[in-house]
Coordinates of C-alpha atoms in Angstrom, one line a residue:
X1 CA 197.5 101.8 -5.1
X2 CA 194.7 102.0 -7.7
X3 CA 191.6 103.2 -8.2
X4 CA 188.8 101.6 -8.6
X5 CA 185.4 102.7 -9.2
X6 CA 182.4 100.2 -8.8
X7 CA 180.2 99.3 -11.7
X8 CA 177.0 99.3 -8.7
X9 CA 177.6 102.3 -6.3
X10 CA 176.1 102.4 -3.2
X11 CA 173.2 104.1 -2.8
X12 CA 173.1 107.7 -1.2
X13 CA 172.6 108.3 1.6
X14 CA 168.9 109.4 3.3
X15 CA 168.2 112.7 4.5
X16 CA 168.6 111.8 8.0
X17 CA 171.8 109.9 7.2
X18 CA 173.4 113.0 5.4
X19 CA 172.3 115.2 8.2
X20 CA 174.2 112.9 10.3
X21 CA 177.2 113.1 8.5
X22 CA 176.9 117.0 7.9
X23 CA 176.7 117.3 12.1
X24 CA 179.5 114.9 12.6
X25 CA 181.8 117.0 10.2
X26 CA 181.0 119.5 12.1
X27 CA 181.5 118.7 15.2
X28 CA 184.7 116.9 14.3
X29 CA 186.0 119.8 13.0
X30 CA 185.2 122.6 15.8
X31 CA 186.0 120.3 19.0
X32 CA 189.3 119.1 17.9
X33 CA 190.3 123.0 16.2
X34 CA 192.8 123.9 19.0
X35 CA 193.9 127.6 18.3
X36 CA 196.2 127.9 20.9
X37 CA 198.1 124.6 20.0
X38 CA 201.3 126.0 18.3
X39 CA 201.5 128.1 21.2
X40 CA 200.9 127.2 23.9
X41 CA 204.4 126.6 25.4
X42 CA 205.4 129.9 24.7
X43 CA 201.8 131.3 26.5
X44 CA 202.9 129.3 29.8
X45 CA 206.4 130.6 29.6
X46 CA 204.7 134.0 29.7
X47 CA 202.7 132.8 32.3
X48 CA 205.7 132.7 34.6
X49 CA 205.8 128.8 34.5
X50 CA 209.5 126.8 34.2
X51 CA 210.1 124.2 31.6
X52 CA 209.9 121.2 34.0
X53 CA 206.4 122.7 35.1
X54 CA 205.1 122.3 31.7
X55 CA 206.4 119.1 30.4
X56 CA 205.5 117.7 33.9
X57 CA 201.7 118.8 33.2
X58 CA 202.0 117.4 29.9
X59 CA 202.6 114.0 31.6
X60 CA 200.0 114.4 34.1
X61 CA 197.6 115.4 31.0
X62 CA 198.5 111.7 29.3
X63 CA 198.2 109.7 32.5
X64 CA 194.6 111.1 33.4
X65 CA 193.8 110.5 29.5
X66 CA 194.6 107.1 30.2
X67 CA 192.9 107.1 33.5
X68 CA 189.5 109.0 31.8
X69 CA 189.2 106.3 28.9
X70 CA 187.3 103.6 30.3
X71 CA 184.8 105.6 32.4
X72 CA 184.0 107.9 29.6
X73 CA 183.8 105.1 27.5
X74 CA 181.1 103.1 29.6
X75 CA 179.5 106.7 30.4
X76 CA 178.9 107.1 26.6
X77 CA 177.2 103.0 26.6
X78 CA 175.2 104.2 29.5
X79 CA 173.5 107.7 28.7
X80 CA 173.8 107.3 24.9
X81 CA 176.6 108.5 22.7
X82 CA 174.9 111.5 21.7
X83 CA 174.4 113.2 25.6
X84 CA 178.3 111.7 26.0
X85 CA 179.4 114.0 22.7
X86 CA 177.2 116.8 24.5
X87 CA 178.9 117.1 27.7
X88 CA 182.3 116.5 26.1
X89 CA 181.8 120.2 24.0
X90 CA 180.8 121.8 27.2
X91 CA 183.7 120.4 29.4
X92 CA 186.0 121.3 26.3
X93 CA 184.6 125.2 26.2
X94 CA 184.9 125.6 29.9
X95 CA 188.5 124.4 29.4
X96 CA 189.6 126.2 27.0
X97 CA 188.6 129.5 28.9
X98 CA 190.6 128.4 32.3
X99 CA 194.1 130.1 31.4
X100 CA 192.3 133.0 30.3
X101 CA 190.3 133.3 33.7
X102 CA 193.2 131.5 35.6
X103 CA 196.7 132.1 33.7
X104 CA 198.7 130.5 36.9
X105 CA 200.5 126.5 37.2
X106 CA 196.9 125.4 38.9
X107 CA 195.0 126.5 36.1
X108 CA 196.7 125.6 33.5
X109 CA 197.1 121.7 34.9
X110 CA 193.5 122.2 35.5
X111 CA 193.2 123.2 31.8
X112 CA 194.7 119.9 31.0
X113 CA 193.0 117.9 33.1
X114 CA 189.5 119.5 31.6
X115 CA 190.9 119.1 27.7
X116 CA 191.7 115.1 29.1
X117 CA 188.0 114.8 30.3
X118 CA 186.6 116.2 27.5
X119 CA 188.3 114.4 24.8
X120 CA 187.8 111.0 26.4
X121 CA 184.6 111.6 26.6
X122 CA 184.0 112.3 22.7
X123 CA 186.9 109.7 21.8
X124 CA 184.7 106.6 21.7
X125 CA 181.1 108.3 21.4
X126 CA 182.1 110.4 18.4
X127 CA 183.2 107.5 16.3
X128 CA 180.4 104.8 17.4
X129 CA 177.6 107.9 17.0
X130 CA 178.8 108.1 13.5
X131 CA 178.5 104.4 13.2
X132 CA 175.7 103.5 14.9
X133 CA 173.5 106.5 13.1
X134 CA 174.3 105.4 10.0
X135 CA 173.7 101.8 10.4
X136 CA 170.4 102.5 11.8
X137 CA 169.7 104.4 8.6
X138 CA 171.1 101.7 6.2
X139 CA 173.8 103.7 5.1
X140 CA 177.2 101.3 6.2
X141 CA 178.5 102.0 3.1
X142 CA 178.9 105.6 3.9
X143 CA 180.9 105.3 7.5
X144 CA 184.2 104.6 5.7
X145 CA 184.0 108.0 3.8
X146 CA 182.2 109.7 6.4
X147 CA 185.3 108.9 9.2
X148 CA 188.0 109.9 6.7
X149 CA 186.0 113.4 5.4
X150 CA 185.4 114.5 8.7
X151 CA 189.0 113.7 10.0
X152 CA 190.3 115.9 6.3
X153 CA 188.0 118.6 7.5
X154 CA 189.1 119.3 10.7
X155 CA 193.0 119.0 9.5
X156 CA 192.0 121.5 6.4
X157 CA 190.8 123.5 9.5
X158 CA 194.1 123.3 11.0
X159 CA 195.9 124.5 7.8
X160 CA 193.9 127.9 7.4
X161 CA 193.3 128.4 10.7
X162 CA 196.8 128.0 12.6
X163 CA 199.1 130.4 10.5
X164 CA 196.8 133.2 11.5
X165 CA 197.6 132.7 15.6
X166 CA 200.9 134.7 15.6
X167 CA 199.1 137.2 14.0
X168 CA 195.9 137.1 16.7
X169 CA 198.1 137.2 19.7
X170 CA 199.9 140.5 18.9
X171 CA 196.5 142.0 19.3
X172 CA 195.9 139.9 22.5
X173 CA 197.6 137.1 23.7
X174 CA 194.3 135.7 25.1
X175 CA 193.5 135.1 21.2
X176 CA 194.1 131.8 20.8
X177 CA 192.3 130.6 23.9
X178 CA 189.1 132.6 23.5
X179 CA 188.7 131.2 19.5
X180 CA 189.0 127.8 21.1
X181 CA 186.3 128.3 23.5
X182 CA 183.6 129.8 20.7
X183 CA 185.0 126.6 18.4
X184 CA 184.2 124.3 21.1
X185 CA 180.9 126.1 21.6
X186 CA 180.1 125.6 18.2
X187 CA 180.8 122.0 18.6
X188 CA 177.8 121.6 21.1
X189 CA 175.4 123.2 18.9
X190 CA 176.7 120.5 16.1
X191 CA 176.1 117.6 19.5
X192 CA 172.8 119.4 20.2
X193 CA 171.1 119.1 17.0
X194 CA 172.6 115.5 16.3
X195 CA 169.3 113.3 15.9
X196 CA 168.2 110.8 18.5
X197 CA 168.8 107.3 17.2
X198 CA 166.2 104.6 17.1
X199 CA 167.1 101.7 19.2
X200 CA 169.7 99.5 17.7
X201 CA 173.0 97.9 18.3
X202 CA 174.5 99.3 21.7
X203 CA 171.6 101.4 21.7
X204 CA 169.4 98.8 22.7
X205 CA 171.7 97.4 24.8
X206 CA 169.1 96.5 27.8
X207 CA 169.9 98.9 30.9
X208 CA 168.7 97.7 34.7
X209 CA 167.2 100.2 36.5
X210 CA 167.2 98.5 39.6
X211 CA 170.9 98.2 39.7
X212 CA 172.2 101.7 38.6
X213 CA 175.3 101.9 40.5
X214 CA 176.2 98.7 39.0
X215 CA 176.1 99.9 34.8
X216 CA 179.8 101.2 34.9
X217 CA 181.0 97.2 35.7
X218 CA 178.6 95.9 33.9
X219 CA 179.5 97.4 31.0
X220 CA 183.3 97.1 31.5
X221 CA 182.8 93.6 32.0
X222 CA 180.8 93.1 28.6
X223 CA 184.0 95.3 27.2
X224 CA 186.5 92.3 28.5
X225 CA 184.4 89.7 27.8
X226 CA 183.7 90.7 24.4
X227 CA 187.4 90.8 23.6
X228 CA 187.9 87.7 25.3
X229 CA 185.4 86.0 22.7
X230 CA 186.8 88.0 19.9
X231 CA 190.5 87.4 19.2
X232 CA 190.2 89.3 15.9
X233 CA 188.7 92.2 17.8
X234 CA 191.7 92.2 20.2
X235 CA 194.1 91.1 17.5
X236 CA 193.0 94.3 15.3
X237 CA 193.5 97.1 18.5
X238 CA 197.0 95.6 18.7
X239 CA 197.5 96.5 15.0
X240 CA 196.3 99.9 15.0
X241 CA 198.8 100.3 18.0
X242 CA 201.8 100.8 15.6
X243 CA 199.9 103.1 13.0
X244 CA 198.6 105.5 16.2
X245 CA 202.1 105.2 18.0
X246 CA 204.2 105.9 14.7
X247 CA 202.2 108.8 13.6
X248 CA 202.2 110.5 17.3
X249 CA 205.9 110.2 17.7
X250 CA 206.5 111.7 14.7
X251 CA 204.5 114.3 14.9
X252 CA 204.6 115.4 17.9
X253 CA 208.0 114.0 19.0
X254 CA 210.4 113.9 16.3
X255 CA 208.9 115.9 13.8
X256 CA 211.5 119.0 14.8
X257 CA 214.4 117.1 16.0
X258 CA 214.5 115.6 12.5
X259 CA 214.2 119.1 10.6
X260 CA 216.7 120.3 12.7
X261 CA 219.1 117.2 12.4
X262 CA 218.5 118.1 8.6
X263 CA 219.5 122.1 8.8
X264 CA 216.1 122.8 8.0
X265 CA 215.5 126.1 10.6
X266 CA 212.6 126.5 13.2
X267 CA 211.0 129.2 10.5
X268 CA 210.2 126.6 8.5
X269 CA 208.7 124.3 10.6
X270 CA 205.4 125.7 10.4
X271 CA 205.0 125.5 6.7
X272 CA 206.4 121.7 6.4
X273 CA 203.8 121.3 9.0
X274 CA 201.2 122.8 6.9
X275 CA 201.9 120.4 3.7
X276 CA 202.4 117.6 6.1
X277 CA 198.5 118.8 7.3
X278 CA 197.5 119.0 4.0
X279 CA 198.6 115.6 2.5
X280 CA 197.1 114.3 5.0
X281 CA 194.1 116.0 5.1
X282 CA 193.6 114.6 1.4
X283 CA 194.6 111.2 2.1
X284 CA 192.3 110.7 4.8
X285 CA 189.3 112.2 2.7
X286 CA 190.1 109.3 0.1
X287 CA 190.5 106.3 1.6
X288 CA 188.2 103.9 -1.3
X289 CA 191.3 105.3 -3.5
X290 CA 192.9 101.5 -1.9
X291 CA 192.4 99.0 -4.2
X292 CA 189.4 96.6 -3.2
X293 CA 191.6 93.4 -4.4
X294 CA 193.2 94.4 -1.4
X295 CA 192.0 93.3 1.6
X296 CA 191.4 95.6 4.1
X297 CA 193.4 94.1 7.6
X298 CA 196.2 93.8 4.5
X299 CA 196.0 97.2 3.8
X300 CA 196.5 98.6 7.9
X301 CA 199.4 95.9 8.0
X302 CA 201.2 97.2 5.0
X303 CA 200.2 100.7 5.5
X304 CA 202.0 100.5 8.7
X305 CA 205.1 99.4 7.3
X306 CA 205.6 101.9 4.7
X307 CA 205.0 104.6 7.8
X308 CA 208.3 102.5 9.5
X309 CA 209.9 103.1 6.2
X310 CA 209.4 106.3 5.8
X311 CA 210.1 107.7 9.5
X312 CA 213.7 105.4 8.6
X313 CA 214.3 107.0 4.9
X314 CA 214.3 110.3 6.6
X315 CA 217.8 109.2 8.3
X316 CA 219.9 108.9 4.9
X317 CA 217.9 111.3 3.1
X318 CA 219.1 115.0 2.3
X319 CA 216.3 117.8 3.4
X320 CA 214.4 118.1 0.6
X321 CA 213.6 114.7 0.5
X322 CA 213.0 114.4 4.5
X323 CA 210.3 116.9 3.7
X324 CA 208.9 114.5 0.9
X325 CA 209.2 111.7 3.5
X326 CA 207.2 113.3 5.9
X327 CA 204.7 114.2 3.8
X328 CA 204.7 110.8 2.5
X329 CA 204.5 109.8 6.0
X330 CA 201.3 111.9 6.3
X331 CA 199.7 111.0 3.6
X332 CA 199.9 107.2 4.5
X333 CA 198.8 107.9 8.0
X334 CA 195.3 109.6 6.4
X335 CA 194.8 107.0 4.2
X336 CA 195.5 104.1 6.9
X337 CA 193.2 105.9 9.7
X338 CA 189.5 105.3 8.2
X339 CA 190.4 101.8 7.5
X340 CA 191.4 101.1 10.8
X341 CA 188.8 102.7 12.1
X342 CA 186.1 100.8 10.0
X343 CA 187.9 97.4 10.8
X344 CA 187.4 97.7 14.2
X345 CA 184.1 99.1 14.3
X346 CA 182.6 96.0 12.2
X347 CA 184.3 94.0 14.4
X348 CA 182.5 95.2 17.7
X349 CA 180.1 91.9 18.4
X350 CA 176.4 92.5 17.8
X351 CA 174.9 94.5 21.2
X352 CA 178.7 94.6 22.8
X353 CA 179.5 98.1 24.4
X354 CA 180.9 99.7 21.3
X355 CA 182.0 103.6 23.0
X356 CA 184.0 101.6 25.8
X357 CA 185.7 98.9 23.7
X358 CA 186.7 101.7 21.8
X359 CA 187.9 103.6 25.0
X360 CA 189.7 100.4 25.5
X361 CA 191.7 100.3 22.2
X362 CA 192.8 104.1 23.0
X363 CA 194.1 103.0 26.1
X364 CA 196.2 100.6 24.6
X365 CA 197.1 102.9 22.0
X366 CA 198.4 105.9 24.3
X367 CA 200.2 103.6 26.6
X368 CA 202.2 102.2 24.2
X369 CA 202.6 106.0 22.9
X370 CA 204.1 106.7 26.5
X371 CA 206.5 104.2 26.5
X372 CA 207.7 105.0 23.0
X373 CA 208.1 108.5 23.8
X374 CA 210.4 107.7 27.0
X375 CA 212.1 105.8 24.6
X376 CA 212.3 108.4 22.2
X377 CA 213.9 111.1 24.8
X378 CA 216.1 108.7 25.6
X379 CA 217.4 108.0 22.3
X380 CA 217.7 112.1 21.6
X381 CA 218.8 112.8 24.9
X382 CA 221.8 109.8 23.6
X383 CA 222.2 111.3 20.5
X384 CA 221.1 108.6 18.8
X385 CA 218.3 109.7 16.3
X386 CA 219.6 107.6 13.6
X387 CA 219.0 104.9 15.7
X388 CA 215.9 105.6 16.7
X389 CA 214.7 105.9 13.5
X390 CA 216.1 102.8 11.6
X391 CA 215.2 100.4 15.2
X392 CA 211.7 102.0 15.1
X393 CA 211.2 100.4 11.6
X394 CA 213.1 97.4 11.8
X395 CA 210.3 96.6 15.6
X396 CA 207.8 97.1 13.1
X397 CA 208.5 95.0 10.0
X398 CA 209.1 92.1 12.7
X399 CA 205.9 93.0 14.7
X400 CA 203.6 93.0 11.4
X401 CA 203.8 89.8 9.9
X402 CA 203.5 88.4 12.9
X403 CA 200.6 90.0 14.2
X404 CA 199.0 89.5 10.2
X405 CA 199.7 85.8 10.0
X406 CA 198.2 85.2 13.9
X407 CA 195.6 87.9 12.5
X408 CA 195.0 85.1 9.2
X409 CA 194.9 82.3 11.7
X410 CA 192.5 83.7 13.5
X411 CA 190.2 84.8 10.4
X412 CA 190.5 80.9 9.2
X413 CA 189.3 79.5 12.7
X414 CA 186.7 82.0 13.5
X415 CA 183.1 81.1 14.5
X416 CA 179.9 80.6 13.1
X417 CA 178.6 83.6 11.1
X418 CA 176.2 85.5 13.7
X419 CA 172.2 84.6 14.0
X420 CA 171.3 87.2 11.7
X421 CA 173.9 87.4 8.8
X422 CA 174.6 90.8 9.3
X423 CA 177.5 92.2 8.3
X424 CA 178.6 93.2 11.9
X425 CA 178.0 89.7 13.0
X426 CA 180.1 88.4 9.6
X427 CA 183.3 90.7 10.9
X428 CA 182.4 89.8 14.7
X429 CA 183.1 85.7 13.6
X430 CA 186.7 86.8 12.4
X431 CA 185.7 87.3 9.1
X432 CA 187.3 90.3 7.1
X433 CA 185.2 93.2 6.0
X434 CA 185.9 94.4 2.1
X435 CA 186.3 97.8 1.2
X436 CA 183.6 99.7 -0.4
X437 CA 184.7 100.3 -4.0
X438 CA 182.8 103.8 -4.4
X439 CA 180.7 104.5 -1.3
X440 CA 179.0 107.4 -3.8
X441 CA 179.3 111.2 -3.6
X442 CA 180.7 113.2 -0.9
X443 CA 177.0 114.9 1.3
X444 CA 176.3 118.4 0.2

C-alpha cells in the first residue's frame, strides 16, 4: 500500500453537503451503538431462557433479516430514503425497550424480530441517502471518505462505549437496554433533520399514482432487470460476498474459538476485541491511503484474499501473533468496506432502484453468511478448526481470480458509455471507477 496525495484535490464540500455528512455520521454512529451487545446472552440467561431458546431466536432473527431485505429495500425507493431511515430509528427505539418492558422468550424474539425490521430498513436507505445527497450536491468525490468515517465513528463508539456495560449493569441490569433506546432516539433526530433531496437519480424515479399497490413489484422488477442488464453490477455483489462472509464469521463466529484454541482466556477477549475495533475503526476512516495505480475492483479482489490469509495464518501462529492476525484481519476488512461500497454504488444504472438493489446484495451476502456458519459449527462441533481455517482460504483464492478475470471480461465487453457521460452511467457500462487520490479534508 502507498500513499498518495493528489497534486488537484477535490474540492470541499458545500454547506449542505457537509451537513449531510455530519447527519450521516451521526446517525450511523447512534443506530448501530448496541449497548447491550456483549451481553446479551448472559441478560436472557437471567431472563430464565435455555441455550437452545436463544440460539434458536438468533436463527429466526437471520431468516426474517433475510426475509425484511427486499421489502424494506423497495419501501425506501418508494417513500424516499430519508422517511425509510426515519421509521427505521423509531422501530429500533421501540426495540430496544421490549426486554425491558417484556423480559420473557416472546419478547425477546419479538426484540429480534423489531432489531431485523429496523436494520433492513436503514441497510439500503442509509448508504444510497449518503450517495444520492451528495451527488445531488456535486460532492461524489466525498462519498468514498464519507462511508468509511462514518463506519470508524460508530466502531470508535463501540470501543469507549462497550467496556463501560459490566460496569452499568451492576447498577441495573436494564442498563444496557435503556442506553440503546436513547442512542436509537438520538438516531431519529440525526434522520429528522437530514435535508430533503432535490429530485435526482432514484429520486426522480417516476411513481404511478394510479397503481399504488403495484410500486413494491414494480420496483423489484426494475431491481432484477437492472442486474440482468448489468453483469458487472451482479458480478461485483458476488465479490463483496466473500469480504462480508469472512469478516462475519470471524467475528462473530470464530473470533473466541480461535483465542481459546490459542490459550488465550475469556478475560481477554474483550480487550483483543477492542484493538481488533480499533484497527478497524482506523482502517475504515482511510480508505484513499490504497494506492490509485491500483484499481479499485483489484483492490476488493486482493483485499479479500489477504483476509483468507490471515483467518489461515492464525492456525500455525503462536498467540501473540493470532492477535496480530486478527487485528490485521480488521484492519483489511475497514479498508476493503468503503471500496466495496463505492463500487457498487457507481455501478447502480442511472434511475435503477438503488435502496432495493442494495437490499438485494445483503441478501446474498447473509445467505451465504448462513450457510458458512452451519458450516462453521460443523467444522467446531468436528473438531476441525484447523481445517476450517486453511479450506476457508484455500475456497477463496480459487473463487477470486475467477470471479476477477469474468469481472475483466465483463469490463472489456461492456456497453456504450450512458447518454449523458456521467460517471454513474461510465461504471453502469462495466467500466471501473478510480479511486479518489485525496477526496480533501475530513467535515468539521
Amino acid at each position: 500500500m502507498s500513499l498518495l496525495r493528489s497534486s488537484s484535490p477535490a474540492m470541499a464540500p458545500s454547506p449542505a453537503a457537509r451537513r449531510i455528512i455530519r447527519l450521516n455520521n451521526g446517525f450511523q454512529l447512534l443506530f448501530n451503538l448496541l449497548w447491550w451487545m456483549p451481553v446479551f446472552y448472559a441478560y436472557q440467561r437471567d431472563a430464565g431462557l435455555s441455550d437452545g431458546q436463544i440460539f434458536g431466536i438468533q436463527s429466526i432473527y437471520y431468516i426474517a433479516f433475510c426475509l425484511f431485505e427486499i421489502p424494506t429495500g423497495v419501501v425506501a425507493d418508494r417513500i424516499g430514503a430519508r422517511n425509510c431511515l426515519r421509521a427505521g430509528a423509531v422501530v429500533m427505539t421501540a426495540a430496544n425497550l421490549l426486554p425491558v418492558l417484556a423480559p420473557t422468550y416472546t419478547g425477546f424474539l419479538t426484540h429480534f424480530l423489531a432489531i431485523a425490521a429496523g436494520r433492513s430498513l436503514t441497510s439500503g436507505a442509509a448508504s444510497a441517502y449518503l450517495y444520492d445527497g451528495l451527488r445531488a450536491e456535486r460532492a461524489d468525490a466525498h462519498y468514498l471518505r464519507a462511508e468509511g468515517t462514518a463506519r470508524a465513528l460508530g466502531l470508535a463508539a463501540k470501543v469507549v462505549c462497550w467496556p463501560l456495560v459490566g460496569p452499568l449493569m451492576t447498577l441495573a441490569p436494564q442498563t444496557p437496554y435503556v442506553l440503546s433506546a436513547a442512542s436509537a432516539a438520538g438516531s431519529l433526530g440525526c434522520a429528522l433533520a437530514l435535508p430533503r433531496l432535490a429530485a435526482h437519480g432514484t429520486q426522480a424515479r417516476p411513481r404511478s399514482p394510479a397503481r399504488p399497490g403495484g410500486g413494491f413489484l414494480r420496483d423489484t422488477g426494475a431491481a432484477l432487470r437492472a442486474l440482468r442488464s448489468s453483469p458487472w453490477l451482479a458480478l461485483l455483489m458476488v465479490q463483496g460476498v466473500a469480504v462480508f462472509t469472512l469478516s462475519r464469521i470471524c467475528q462473530v463466529n470464530l473470533f473466541q474459538p480461535v483465542l481459546l484454541e490459542h490459550g488465550i482466556g475469556e478475560n481477554a477477549h474483550g480487550s483483543v476485541l477492542a484493538a481488533m475495533t480499533v484497527a478497524e475503526a482506523v482502517a475504515s476512516a482511510r480508505p484513499q491511503w490504497l494506492s490509485r495505480r491500483v484499481p479499485p475492483v483489484v483492490w476488493v479482489s486482493l483485499l479479500s484474499v489477504a483476509l483468507a490469509a490471515a483467518l489461515a495464518g492464525t492456525a500455525v501462529g503462536g498467540p501473540w501473533t493470532v492477535v496480530a492476525l486478527l487485528c490485521a484481519f480488521a484492519a483489511i476488512t475497514g479498508f476493503v468496506y468503503p471500496v466495496q461500497r463505492k463500487l457498487v454504488n457507481d455501478a447502480v444504472p442511472a434511475h435503477a432502484p438503488r435502496a432495493t438493489l442494495l437490499s438485494v446484495e445483503s441478501i446474498v451476502d447473509r445467505a451465504v453468511c448462513a450457510l458458512a456458519a452451519v458450516a462453521a459449527g460443523a467444522y467446531l462441533a468436528a473438531g476441525r478448526l484447523d481445517a476450517l481455517l486453511w479450506h476457508s482460504a484455500a475456497i477463496t483464492c480459487i473463487l477470486m481470480p475467477a470471479l476477477h478475470l469474468a469481472l475483466h471480461r465483463v469490463s472489456r465487453a461492456g456497453p456504450p458509455d450512458g447518454k449523458d457521460g456521467t460517471a454513474s452511467d461510465t461504471a453502469s457500462a462495466g467500466r471501473p471507477v478510480s479511486l479518489p487520490a485525496d477526496e480533501g479534508a475530513a467535515p468539521r
